[in-house]
Short mmCIF file of C-alpha atoms and ligand atoms in Angstrom, two decimals:
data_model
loop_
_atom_site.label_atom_id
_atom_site.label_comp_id
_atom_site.label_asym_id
_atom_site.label_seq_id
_atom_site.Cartn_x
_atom_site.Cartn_y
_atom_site.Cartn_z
CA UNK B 20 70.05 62.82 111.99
CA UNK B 21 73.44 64.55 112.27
CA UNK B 22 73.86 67.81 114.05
CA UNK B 23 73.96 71.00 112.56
CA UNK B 24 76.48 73.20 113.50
CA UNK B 25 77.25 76.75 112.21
CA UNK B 26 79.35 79.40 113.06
CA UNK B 27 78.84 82.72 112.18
CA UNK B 28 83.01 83.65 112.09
CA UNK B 29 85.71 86.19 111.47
CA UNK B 30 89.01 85.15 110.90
CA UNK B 31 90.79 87.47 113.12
CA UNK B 32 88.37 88.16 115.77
CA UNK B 33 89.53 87.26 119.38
CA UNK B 34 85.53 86.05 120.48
CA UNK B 35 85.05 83.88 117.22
CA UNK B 36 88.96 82.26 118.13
CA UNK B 37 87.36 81.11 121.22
CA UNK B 38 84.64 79.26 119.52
CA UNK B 39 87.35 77.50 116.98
CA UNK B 40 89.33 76.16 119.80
CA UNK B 41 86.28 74.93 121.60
CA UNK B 42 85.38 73.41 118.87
CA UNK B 43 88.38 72.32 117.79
CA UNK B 44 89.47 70.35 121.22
CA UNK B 45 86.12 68.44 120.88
CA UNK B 46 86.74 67.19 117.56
CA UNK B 47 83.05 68.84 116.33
CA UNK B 48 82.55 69.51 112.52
CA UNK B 49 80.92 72.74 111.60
CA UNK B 50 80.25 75.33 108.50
CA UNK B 51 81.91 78.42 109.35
CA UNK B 52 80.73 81.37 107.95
CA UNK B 53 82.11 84.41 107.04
CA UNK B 54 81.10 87.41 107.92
CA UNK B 55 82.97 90.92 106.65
CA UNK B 56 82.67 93.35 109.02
CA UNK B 57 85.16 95.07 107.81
CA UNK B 58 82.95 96.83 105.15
CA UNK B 59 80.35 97.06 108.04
CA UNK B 60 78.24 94.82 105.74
CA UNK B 61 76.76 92.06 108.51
CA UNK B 62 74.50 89.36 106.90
CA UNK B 63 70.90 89.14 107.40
CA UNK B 64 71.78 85.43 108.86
CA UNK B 65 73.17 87.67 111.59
CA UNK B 66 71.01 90.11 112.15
CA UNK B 67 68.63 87.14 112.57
CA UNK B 68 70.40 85.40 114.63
CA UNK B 69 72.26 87.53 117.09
CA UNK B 70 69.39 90.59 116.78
CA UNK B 71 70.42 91.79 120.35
CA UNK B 72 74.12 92.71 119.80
CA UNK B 73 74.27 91.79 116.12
CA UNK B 74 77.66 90.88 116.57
CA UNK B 75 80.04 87.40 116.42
CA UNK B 76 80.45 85.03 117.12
CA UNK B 77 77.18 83.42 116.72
CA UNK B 78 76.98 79.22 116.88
CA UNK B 79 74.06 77.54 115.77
CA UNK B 80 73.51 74.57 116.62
CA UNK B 81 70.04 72.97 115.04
CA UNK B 82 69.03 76.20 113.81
CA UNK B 83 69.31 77.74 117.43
CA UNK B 84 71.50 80.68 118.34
CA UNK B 85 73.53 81.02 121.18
CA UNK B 86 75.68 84.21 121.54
CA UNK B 87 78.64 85.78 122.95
CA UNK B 88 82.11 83.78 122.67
CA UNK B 89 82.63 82.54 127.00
CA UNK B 90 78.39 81.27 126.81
CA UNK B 91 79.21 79.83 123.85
CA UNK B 92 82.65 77.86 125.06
CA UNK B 93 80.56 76.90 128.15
CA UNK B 94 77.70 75.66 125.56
CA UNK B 95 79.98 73.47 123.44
CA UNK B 96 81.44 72.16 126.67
CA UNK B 97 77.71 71.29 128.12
CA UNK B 98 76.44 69.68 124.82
CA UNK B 99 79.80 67.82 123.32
CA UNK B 100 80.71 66.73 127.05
CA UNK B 101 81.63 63.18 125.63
CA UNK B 102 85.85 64.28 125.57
CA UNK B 103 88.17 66.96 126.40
CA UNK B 104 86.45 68.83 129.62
CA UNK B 105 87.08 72.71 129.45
CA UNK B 106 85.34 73.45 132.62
CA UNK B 107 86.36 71.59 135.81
CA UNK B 108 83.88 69.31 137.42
CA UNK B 109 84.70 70.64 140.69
CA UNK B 110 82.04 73.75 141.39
CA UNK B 111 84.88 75.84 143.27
CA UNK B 112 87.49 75.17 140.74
CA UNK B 113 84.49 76.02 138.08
CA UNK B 114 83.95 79.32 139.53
CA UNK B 115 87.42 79.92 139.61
CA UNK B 116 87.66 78.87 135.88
CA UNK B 117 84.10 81.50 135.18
CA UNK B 118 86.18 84.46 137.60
CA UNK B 119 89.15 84.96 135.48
CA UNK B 120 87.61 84.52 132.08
CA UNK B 121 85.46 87.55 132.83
CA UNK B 122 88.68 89.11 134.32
CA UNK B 123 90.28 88.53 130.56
CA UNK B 124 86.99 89.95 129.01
CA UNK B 125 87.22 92.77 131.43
CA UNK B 126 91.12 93.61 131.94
CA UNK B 127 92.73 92.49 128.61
CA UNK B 128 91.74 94.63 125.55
CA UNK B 129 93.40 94.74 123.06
CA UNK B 130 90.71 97.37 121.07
CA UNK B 131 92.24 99.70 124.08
CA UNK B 132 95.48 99.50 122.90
CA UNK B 133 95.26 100.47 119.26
CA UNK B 134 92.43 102.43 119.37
CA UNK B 135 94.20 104.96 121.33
CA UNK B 136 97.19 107.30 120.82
CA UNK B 137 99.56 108.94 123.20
CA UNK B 138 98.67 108.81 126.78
CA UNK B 139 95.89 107.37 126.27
CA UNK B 140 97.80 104.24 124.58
CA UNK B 141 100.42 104.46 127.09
CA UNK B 142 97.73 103.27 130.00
CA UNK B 143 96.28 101.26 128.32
CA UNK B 144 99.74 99.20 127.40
CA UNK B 145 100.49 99.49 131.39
CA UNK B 146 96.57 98.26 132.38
CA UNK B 147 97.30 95.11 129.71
CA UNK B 148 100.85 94.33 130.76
CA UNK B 149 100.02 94.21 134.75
CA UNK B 150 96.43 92.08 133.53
CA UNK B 151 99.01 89.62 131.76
CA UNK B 152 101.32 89.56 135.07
CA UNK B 153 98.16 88.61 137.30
CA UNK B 154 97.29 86.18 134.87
CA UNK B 155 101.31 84.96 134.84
CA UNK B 156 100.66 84.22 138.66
CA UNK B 157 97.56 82.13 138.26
CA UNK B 158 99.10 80.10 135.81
CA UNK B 159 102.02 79.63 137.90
CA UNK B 160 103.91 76.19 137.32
CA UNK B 161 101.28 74.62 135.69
CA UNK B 162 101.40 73.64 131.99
CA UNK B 163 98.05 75.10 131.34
CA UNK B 164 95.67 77.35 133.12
CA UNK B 165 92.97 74.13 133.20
CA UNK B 166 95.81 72.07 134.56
CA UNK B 167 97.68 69.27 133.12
CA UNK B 168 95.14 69.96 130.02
CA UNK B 169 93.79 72.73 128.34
CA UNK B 170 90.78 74.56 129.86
CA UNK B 171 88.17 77.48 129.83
CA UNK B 172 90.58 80.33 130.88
CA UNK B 173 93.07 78.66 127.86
CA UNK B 174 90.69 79.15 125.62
CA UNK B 175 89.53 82.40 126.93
CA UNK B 176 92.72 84.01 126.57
CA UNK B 177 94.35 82.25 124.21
CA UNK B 178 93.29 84.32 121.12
CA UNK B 179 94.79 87.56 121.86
CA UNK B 180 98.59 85.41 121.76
CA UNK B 181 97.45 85.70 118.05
CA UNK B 182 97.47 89.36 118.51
CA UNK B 183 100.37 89.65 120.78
CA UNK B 184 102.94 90.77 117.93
CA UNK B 185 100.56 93.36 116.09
CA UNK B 186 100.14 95.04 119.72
CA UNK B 187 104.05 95.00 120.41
CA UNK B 188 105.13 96.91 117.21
CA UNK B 189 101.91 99.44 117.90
CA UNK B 190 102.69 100.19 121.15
CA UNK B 191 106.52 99.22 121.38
CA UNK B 192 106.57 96.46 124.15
CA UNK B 193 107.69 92.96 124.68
CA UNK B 194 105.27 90.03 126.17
CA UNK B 195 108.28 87.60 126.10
CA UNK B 196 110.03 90.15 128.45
CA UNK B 197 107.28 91.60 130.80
CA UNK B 198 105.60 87.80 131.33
CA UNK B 199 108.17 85.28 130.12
CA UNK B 200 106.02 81.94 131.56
CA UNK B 201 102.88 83.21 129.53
CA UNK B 202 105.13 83.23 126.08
CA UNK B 203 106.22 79.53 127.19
CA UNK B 204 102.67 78.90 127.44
CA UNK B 205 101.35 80.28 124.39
CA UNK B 206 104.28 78.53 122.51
CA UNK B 207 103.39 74.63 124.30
CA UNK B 208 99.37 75.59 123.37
CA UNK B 209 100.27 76.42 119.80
CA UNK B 210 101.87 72.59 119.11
CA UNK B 211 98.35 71.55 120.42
CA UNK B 212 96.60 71.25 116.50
CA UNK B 213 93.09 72.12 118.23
CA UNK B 214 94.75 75.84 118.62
CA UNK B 215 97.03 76.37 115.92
CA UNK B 216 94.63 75.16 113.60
CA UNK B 217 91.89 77.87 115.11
CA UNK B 218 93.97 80.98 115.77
CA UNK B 219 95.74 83.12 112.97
CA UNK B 220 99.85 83.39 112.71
CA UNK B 221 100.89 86.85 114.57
CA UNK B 222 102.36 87.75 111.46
CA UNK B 223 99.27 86.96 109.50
CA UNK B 224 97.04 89.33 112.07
CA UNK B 225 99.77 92.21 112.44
CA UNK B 226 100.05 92.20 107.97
CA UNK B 227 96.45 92.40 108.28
CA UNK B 228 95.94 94.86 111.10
CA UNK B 229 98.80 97.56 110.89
CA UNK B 230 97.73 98.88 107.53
CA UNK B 231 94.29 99.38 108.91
CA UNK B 232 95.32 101.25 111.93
CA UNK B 233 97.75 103.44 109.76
CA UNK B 234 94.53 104.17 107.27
CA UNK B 235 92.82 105.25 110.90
CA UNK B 236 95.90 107.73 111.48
CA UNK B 237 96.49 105.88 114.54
CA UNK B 238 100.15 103.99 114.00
N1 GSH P 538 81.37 90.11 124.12
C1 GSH P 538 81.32 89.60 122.78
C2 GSH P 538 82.22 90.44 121.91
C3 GSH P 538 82.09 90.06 120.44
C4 GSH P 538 82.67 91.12 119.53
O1 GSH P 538 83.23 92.13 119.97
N2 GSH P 538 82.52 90.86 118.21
C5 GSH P 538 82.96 91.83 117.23
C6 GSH P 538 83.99 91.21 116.29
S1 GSH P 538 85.46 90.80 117.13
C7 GSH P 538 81.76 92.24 116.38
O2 GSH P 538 80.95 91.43 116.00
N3 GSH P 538 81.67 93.54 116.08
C8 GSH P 538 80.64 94.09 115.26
C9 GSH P 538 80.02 95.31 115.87
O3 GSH P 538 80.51 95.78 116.92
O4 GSH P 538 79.07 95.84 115.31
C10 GSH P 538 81.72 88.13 122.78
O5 GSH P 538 82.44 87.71 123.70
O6 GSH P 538 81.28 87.38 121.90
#
């Protein structure tokens, strides 16, 4: 019998991206479904599913949930290990891959950003830019962060590019001038079809996004 594979998804949320491209790069078929948090309505699939943080992304695969987006990568990696490796095989390089994932999770925020006004958006912009310069350097001259191919820090980080442009007209900066190698790198993932087929257009996320953060009195 065929697998069954859901996702419980959001079209512009950076965790459920990470899923997609996961997904995507190992050529798996799956229902993806909808969920609108905007309206704070969450489905009682959810709730079911995801009962401890009640949030997405949520995969399930044969009717069992596994939550929150880097277990989830490291999940479709595990089970679907037949092409495309995200996580090197090497245990040092693997830790190194696990170390700056959770840096992304714990340095790049993008919620930080244009949640905040003033001051308070003005460190945040500096905390996000010097994140994406420390990132810049472990890239360095490779093509992607898993090497010659893409890997689990690509895919980690790789859905906030999506958000890059809505962030620069919020909070008035440039990632193509403060890391110029990381727009190069966003640009040569986005011809791979595995991402650009998984992650939103900037403009479609910043048409989507702006309006809501001017309704919030925050633009
Ligand atoms: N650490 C989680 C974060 C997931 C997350 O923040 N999901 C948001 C959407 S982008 C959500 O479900 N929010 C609903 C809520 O906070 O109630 C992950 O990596 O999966």
């Amino acid at each position: 019998m065929a697998d069954s594979v859901v996702l419980l998804d959001l079209w512009v949320s950076l965790y459920a991206m990470r899923a997609r491209i996961a997904l995507a790069e190992k050529g798996i078929k799956y229902e993806a479904k909808e969920e609108n948090l905007v309206n704070k309505e969450k489905s009682s699939l959810l709730l079911e599913m995801n009962p401890v943080h009640k949030m997405i992304p949520v995969l399930i695969h044969n009717g069992n949930p596994i939550c929150e987006s880097l277990n989830i990568v490291e999940y479709i990696d595990e089970v679907w290990n037949h092409k495309s490796p995200l996580l090197p095989s090497d245990p040092y390089q693997r830790s190194q891959a696990r170390f700056w994932a959770d840096y992304v999770d714990k340095k790049i925020s993008a919620k930080s950003i244009w949640k905040n006004k003033g001051e308070e958006r003005e460190k945040a912009k500096s905390e996000f830019i010097e994140a994406l310069k420390i990132l810049e350097g472990v890239l360095g001259d490779k093509p992607f962060f898993g090497g010659d191919t893409l890997g689990f820090l690509d895919v980690a980080l790789l859905p906030f590019t999506s958000w890059f442009y809505a962030l620069e007209i919020v909070a008035k900066f440039s990632v193509e001038t403060e890391t110029p190698k990381l727009n190069e790198w966003a640009k040569r993932c986005r011809e791979k079809e595995s991402v650009s087929n998984s992650i939103p257009d900037p403009q479609k996320v910043s048409d989507f996004i702006l309006p809501l953060i001017q309704k919030m009195g925050l633009a």
